[in-house]
GROMACS .gro file of C-alpha atoms in nm:
model
  296
    1MET     CA    1   1.627  -1.031  -0.245
    2ALA     CA    2   1.496  -1.059  -0.603
    3ILE     CA    3   1.373  -0.696  -0.546
    4LEU     CA    4   1.719  -0.588  -0.437
    5LEU     CA    5   1.902  -0.745  -0.742
    6GLY     CA    6   1.652  -0.611  -0.992
    7SER     CA    7   1.701  -0.253  -0.867
    8ILE     CA    8   2.091  -0.308  -0.872
    9ILE     CA    9   2.041  -0.424  -1.245
   10ARG     CA   10   1.850  -0.139  -1.311
   11SER     CA   11   2.075   0.089  -1.171
   12CYS     CA   12   2.384  -0.026  -1.314
   13PHE     CA   13   2.287  -0.111  -1.685
   14ASN     CA   14   2.059   0.037  -1.946
   15LEU     CA   15   1.815  -0.234  -2.021
   16PRO     CA   16   1.670  -0.250  -2.353
   17LYS     CA   17   1.335  -0.062  -2.429
   18TYR     CA   18   1.188  -0.394  -2.533
   19PHE     CA   19   1.211  -0.552  -2.187
   20GLN     CA   20   1.000  -0.273  -2.021
   21GLU     CA   21   0.652  -0.389  -2.157
   22GLY     CA   22   0.738  -0.749  -1.987
   23ILE     CA   23   0.878  -0.602  -1.689
   24THR     CA   24   0.578  -0.363  -1.652
   25PHE     CA   25   0.333  -0.662  -1.691
   26CYS     CA   26   0.518  -0.871  -1.452
   27ALA     CA   27   0.537  -0.612  -1.196
   28LYS     CA   28   0.176  -0.482  -1.229
   29THR     CA   29  -0.075  -0.698  -1.390
   30LEU     CA   30   0.048  -1.008  -1.248
   31LEU     CA   31   0.078  -0.869  -0.886
   32GLU     CA   32  -0.291  -0.743  -0.937
   33ILE     CA   33  -0.393  -1.111  -1.054
   34ALA     CA   34  -0.236  -1.252  -0.748
   35ILE     CA   35  -0.401  -1.003  -0.510
   36VAL     CA   36  -0.744  -1.103  -0.691
   37LEU     CA   37  -0.653  -1.472  -0.621
   38LEU     CA   38  -0.559  -1.395  -0.262
   39GLY     CA   39  -0.939  -1.331  -0.195
   40ALA     CA   40  -1.019  -1.683  -0.220
   41SER     CA   41  -0.798  -1.762   0.088
   42ILE     CA   42  -1.007  -1.511   0.307
   43SER     CA   43  -1.374  -1.526   0.413
   44ILE     CA   44  -1.622  -1.251   0.555
   45HIS     CA   45  -1.576  -1.437   0.893
   46THR     CA   46  -1.213  -1.337   0.883
   47VAL     CA   47  -1.298  -0.948   0.833
   48LEU     CA   48  -1.523  -0.954   1.078
   49SER     CA   49  -1.332  -1.148   1.314
   50ALA     CA   50  -1.072  -0.861   1.319
   51GLY     CA   51  -1.326  -0.657   1.513
   52TRP     CA   52  -1.455  -0.316   1.533
   53ASN     CA   53  -1.150  -0.217   1.755
   54LEU     CA   54  -0.900  -0.285   1.492
   55LEU     CA   55  -1.124  -0.128   1.186
   56ALA     CA   56  -1.205   0.183   1.382
   57SER     CA   57  -0.821   0.218   1.493
   58ILE     CA   58  -0.723   0.199   1.142
   59VAL     CA   59  -0.963   0.479   1.047
   60PHE     CA   60  -0.834   0.710   1.322
   61VAL     CA   61  -0.457   0.647   1.230
   62ILE     CA   62  -0.542   0.726   0.879
   63PHE     CA   63  -0.675   1.052   0.965
   64ILE     CA   64  -0.439   1.141   1.223
   65THR     CA   65  -0.142   1.068   0.980
   66ILE     CA   66  -0.295   1.279   0.716
   67LEU     CA   67  -0.320   1.549   0.976
   68ILE     CA   68   0.032   1.524   1.124
   69SER     CA   69   0.211   1.479   0.785
   70PHE     CA   70   0.062   1.795   0.618
   71VAL     CA   71   0.188   1.981   0.909
   72LEU     CA   72   0.519   1.825   0.891
   73GLY     CA   73   0.531   1.904   0.523
   74ARG     CA   74   0.467   2.271   0.592
   75LEU     CA   75   0.744   2.268   0.865
   76PHE     CA   76   0.968   2.146   0.595
   77GLY     CA   77   0.893   2.407   0.362
   78LEU     CA   78   0.642   2.235   0.123
   79SER     CA   79   0.354   2.411  -0.043
   80ALA     CA   80   0.025   2.326   0.093
   81ASN     CA   81  -0.066   2.119  -0.203
   82LEU     CA   82   0.238   1.922  -0.200
   83ALA     CA   83   0.234   1.867   0.165
   84MET     CA   84  -0.124   1.728   0.128
   85LEU     CA   85  -0.012   1.486  -0.160
   86VAL     CA   86   0.256   1.335   0.022
   87ALA     CA   87   0.019   1.325   0.367
   88CYS     CA   88  -0.239   1.131   0.154
   89GLY     CA   89   0.035   0.923  -0.035
   90ASN     CA   90   0.191   0.801   0.299
   91ALA     CA   91  -0.134   0.752   0.475
   92ILE     CA   92  -0.379   0.564   0.252
   93CYS     CA   93  -0.181   0.415  -0.101
   94GLY     CA   94   0.077   0.587  -0.227
   95ASN     CA   95   0.078   0.674  -0.601
   96SER     CA   96  -0.275   0.591  -0.642
   97ALA     CA   97  -0.401   0.850  -0.358
   98ILE     CA   98  -0.144   1.108  -0.509
   99VAL     CA   99  -0.322   1.081  -0.839
  100ALA     CA  100  -0.673   1.102  -0.703
  101THR     CA  101  -0.597   1.378  -0.461
  102ALA     CA  102  -0.423   1.607  -0.697
  103PRO     CA  103  -0.729   1.725  -0.914
  104VAL     CA  104  -0.937   1.802  -0.624
  105ILE     CA  105  -0.674   2.029  -0.451
  106HIS     CA  106  -0.560   2.155  -0.801
  107ALA     CA  107  -0.200   2.060  -0.757
  108LYS     CA  108   0.080   2.153  -0.988
  109HIS     CA  109   0.226   1.863  -1.246
  110GLU     CA  110   0.535   1.932  -1.071
  111ASP     CA  111   0.391   1.866  -0.708
  112VAL     CA  112   0.253   1.533  -0.819
  113ALA     CA  113   0.586   1.421  -1.011
  114ALA     CA  114   0.782   1.511  -0.720
  115SER     CA  115   0.556   1.359  -0.477
  116ILE     CA  116   0.532   1.011  -0.690
  117ALA     CA  117   0.909   1.005  -0.765
  118PHE     CA  118   0.996   0.955  -0.395
  119THR     CA  119   0.692   0.772  -0.300
  120ALA     CA  120   0.784   0.484  -0.538
  121LEU     CA  121   1.108   0.460  -0.413
  122LEU     CA  122   1.058   0.473  -0.075
  123GLY     CA  123   0.774   0.217  -0.119
  124VAL     CA  124   1.047  -0.042  -0.245
  125LEU     CA  125   1.275   0.046   0.073
  126ILE     CA  126   0.984  -0.019   0.303
  127ILE     CA  127   0.916  -0.364   0.171
  128LEU     CA  128   1.272  -0.429   0.179
  129LEU     CA  129   1.340  -0.341   0.517
  130LEU     CA  130   1.002  -0.410   0.687
  131PRO     CA  131   1.045  -0.799   0.709
  132PHE     CA  132   1.357  -0.740   0.938
  133LEU     CA  133   1.127  -0.567   1.191
  134HIS     CA  134   0.931  -0.917   1.261
  135PRO     CA  135   1.195  -1.089   1.452
  136LEU     CA  136   1.367  -0.753   1.550
  137LEU     CA  137   1.041  -0.659   1.753
  138ASN     CA  138   0.928  -0.984   1.846
  139LEU     CA  139   0.606  -0.959   1.666
  140SER     CA  140   0.353  -1.222   1.603
  141PHE     CA  141   0.244  -1.304   1.238
  142SER     CA  142  -0.085  -1.119   1.296
  143GLN     CA  143   0.104  -0.795   1.468
  144TYR     CA  144   0.319  -0.802   1.173
  145GLY     CA  145   0.067  -0.834   0.916
  146VAL     CA  146  -0.132  -0.550   1.047
  147LEU     CA  147   0.189  -0.329   1.057
  148ALA     CA  148   0.272  -0.417   0.700
  149GLY     CA  149  -0.070  -0.338   0.593
  150MET     CA  150  -0.061   0.000   0.773
  151VAL     CA  151   0.270   0.121   0.648
  152VAL     CA  152   0.301  -0.041   0.312
  153TYR     CA  153   0.187   0.206   0.044
  154ALA     CA  154   0.016  -0.029  -0.232
  155VAL     CA  155  -0.209  -0.351  -0.217
  156PRO     CA  156   0.044  -0.527  -0.430
  157GLN     CA  157   0.349  -0.431  -0.222
  158VAL     CA  158   0.176  -0.564   0.080
  159LEU     CA  159   0.218  -0.922  -0.065
  160VAL     CA  160   0.574  -0.856  -0.130
  161ALA     CA  161   0.649  -0.738   0.225
  162THR     CA  162   0.490  -1.014   0.394
  163ALA     CA  163   0.549  -1.326   0.174
  164SER     CA  164   0.857  -1.425   0.346
  165VAL     CA  165   0.713  -1.411   0.678
  166SER     CA  166   0.391  -1.609   0.680
  167PHE     CA  167   0.088  -1.673   0.477
  168VAL     CA  168  -0.123  -1.537   0.796
  169SER     CA  169   0.081  -1.230   0.759
  170VAL     CA  170   0.004  -1.197   0.393
  171GLN     CA  171  -0.374  -1.250   0.476
  172ILE     CA  172  -0.414  -0.993   0.759
  173ALA     CA  173  -0.209  -0.712   0.600
  174THR     CA  174  -0.446  -0.769   0.296
  175ILE     CA  175  -0.747  -0.706   0.515
  176VAL     CA  176  -0.569  -0.400   0.694
  177LYS     CA  177  -0.454  -0.260   0.354
  178LEU     CA  178  -0.820  -0.298   0.190
  179VAL     CA  179  -0.941  -0.090   0.464
  180ARG     CA  180  -0.668   0.180   0.409
  181VAL     CA  181  -0.766   0.173   0.018
  182LEU     CA  182  -1.141   0.198   0.107
  183MET     CA  183  -1.064   0.495   0.277
  184LEU     CA  184  -0.959   0.683  -0.014
  185GLY     CA  185  -1.321   0.759  -0.108
  186PRO     CA  186  -1.401   0.905   0.240
  187VAL     CA  187  -1.064   1.150   0.217
  188ILE     CA  188  -1.114   1.251  -0.150
  189PHE     CA  189  -1.470   1.373  -0.064
  190SER     CA  190  -1.355   1.515   0.286
  191LEU     CA  191  -1.117   1.730   0.069
  192SER     CA  192  -1.339   1.828  -0.208
  193ILE     CA  193  -1.558   1.994   0.061
  194ILE     CA  194  -1.274   2.162   0.248
  195TYR     CA  195  -1.141   2.305  -0.082
  196ARG     CA  196  -1.499   2.384  -0.179
  197GLN     CA  197  -1.469   2.218  -0.496
  198THR     CA  198  -1.734   1.938  -0.457
  199ALA     CA  199  -1.984   2.047  -0.729
  200HIS     CA  200  -1.681   2.083  -0.996
  201THR     CA  201  -1.504   1.769  -0.913
  202HIS     CA  202  -1.561   1.420  -1.074
  203PHE     CA  203  -1.443   1.091  -0.952
  204ARG     CA  204  -1.415   0.783  -1.152
  205LEU     CA  205  -1.466   0.441  -0.952
  206HIS     CA  206  -1.154   0.300  -1.099
  207THR     CA  207  -0.975   0.576  -0.959
  208LEU     CA  208  -1.097   0.558  -0.619
  209VAL     CA  209  -1.123   0.157  -0.611
  210PRO     CA  210  -0.870  -0.013  -0.833
  211TRP     CA  211  -1.019  -0.341  -1.029
  212PHE     CA  212  -0.806  -0.570  -0.831
  213ILE     CA  213  -0.984  -0.467  -0.487
  214ILE     CA  214  -1.290  -0.511  -0.682
  215GLY     CA  215  -1.186  -0.875  -0.783
  216PHE     CA  216  -1.057  -0.949  -0.429
  217ILE     CA  217  -1.386  -0.860  -0.274
  218ILE     CA  218  -1.544  -1.078  -0.540
  219MET     CA  219  -1.318  -1.379  -0.477
  220MET     CA  220  -1.359  -1.331  -0.115
  221LEU     CA  221  -1.758  -1.317  -0.137
  222ILE     CA  222  -1.747  -1.644  -0.363
  223ARG     CA  223  -1.517  -1.802  -0.065
  224SER     CA  224  -1.731  -1.720   0.203
  225SER     CA  225  -2.044  -1.865  -0.002
  226GLU     CA  226  -1.855  -2.235  -0.011
  227LEU     CA  227  -1.860  -2.208  -0.399
  228ILE     CA  228  -1.464  -2.275  -0.416
  229PRO     CA  229  -1.373  -2.645  -0.313
  230GLU     CA  230  -1.133  -2.659  -0.024
  231THR     CA  231  -0.913  -2.877  -0.258
  232ALA     CA  232  -0.874  -2.559  -0.485
  233ILE     CA  233  -0.787  -2.336  -0.208
  234ASN     CA  234  -0.398  -2.440  -0.197
  235PRO     CA  235  -0.353  -2.451  -0.576
  236ILE     CA  236  -0.467  -2.091  -0.559
  237LYS     CA  237  -0.259  -1.977  -0.296
  238PHE     CA  238   0.054  -2.127  -0.466
  239ILE     CA  239  -0.038  -1.964  -0.784
  240ALA     CA  240  -0.067  -1.614  -0.585
  241GLN     CA  241   0.264  -1.677  -0.407
  242LEU     CA  242   0.401  -1.753  -0.756
  243PHE     CA  243   0.317  -1.452  -0.936
  244THR     CA  244   0.433  -1.254  -0.624
  245VAL     CA  245   0.776  -1.396  -0.659
  246ILE     CA  246   0.785  -1.298  -1.023
  247SER     CA  247   0.661  -0.951  -0.945
  248MET     CA  248   0.919  -0.891  -0.680
  249ALA     CA  249   1.204  -0.916  -0.951
  250ALA     CA  250   1.024  -0.711  -1.149
  251LEU     CA  251   0.951  -0.422  -0.916
  252GLY     CA  252   1.312  -0.412  -0.864
  253LEU     CA  253   1.390  -0.378  -1.227
  254GLY     CA  254   1.153  -0.082  -1.269
  255VAL     CA  255   1.356   0.115  -0.989
  256ASP     CA  256   1.644   0.333  -1.054
  257ILE     CA  257   1.842   0.404  -0.734
  258ARG     CA  258   1.965   0.710  -0.884
  259SER     CA  259   1.634   0.889  -0.886
  260PHE     CA  260   1.645   0.950  -0.527
  261LYS     CA  261   1.813   1.281  -0.557
  262LYS     CA  262   1.528   1.394  -0.835
  263ALA     CA  263   1.285   1.392  -0.542
  264GLY     CA  264   1.426   1.666  -0.347
  265ARG     CA  265   1.547   1.728   0.001
  266ARG     CA  266   1.261   1.880   0.142
  267VAL     CA  267   1.018   1.598   0.003
  268ILE     CA  268   1.240   1.333   0.094
  269LEU     CA  269   1.246   1.482   0.487
  270ALA     CA  270   0.874   1.526   0.485
  271ALA     CA  271   0.768   1.182   0.334
  272THR     CA  272   1.033   1.008   0.566
  273SER     CA  273   0.905   1.168   0.843
  274SER     CA  274   0.549   1.109   0.781
  275ILE     CA  275   0.604   0.738   0.715
  276LEU     CA  276   0.791   0.715   1.056
  277PHE     CA  277   0.494   0.886   1.245
  278LEU     CA  278   0.258   0.620   1.080
  279SER     CA  279   0.490   0.349   1.182
  280ALA     CA  280   0.485   0.447   1.519
  281CYS     CA  281   0.106   0.492   1.540
  282SER     CA  282   0.092   0.150   1.404
  283LEU     CA  283   0.307  -0.014   1.640
  284ILE     CA  284   0.117   0.159   1.939
  285MET     CA  285  -0.204   0.041   1.791
  286ILE     CA  286  -0.084  -0.337   1.745
  287LYS     CA  287   0.024  -0.352   2.092
  288LEU     CA  288  -0.303  -0.240   2.212
  289ILE     CA  289  -0.529  -0.424   2.034
  290ASP     CA  290  -0.587  -0.819   2.102
  291LEU     CA  291  -0.516  -0.954   1.726
  292ASN     CA  292  -0.563  -1.339   1.851
  293HIS     CA  293  -0.930  -1.385   1.779
  294ILE     CA  294  -0.851  -1.327   1.409
  295THR     CA  295  -0.915  -1.675   1.263
  296PHE     CA  296  -0.903  -1.784   0.906
   0.00000   0.00000   0.00000
């Protein structure tokens, strides 16, 4: 609701420019801090209990989604580079994947802008609509967590998409999304070989692995080492959830619904088809894999 109200306000009123700095801080920095704090609620045991079947399935779905999404993009008339940007953005982590992929395939600035424009808007739509699938499809908290982790673009958005369902969903979705984000490195490396640019392409760690992912892993390791008292876990969870709620409103204030038309019809069709394919694969995956053994 906070996101929806925020986006309506942004689309109907011209907010003063001096609001933008605070909106950006809440939508980005607060949400990233919430992700780091979330690491304190998850142990290495939890990740390992997910099982190799789930981890392998995530990797497989990512690669098949990139392939099919690229083909769909070409069928809808997108250039090869734009189709690849849309494919990687949908399959991995939205804008971060697009920005990391662009220099490897020498994408034009217009292609990057077009793919990012719709990805940002589609990402908000996904986190708004996804919670309704939990009761509609009769998914367990674990199943919904996997679904959210597979289809939501960014790690911060995972918290938003799952916070209203259950904290178990938040934890599982974060683990699944973490695996997807960590696949950015191998995907970029593979693309650099395909485009024969390995020797001329330079990567920066913060581009492939954002700071809050590193922070999340560090907090998870600290929790696994039992250096965080059990009495501190619930307060940390509360702060993470509070920051998430504040960020929801800020995310909405950063989205102008009118900018949908700027993305272009072909990009909209390609990106929407891609996310529907990813969603279908994810639903099949959660029905085939036993998730009851995951413990926190």
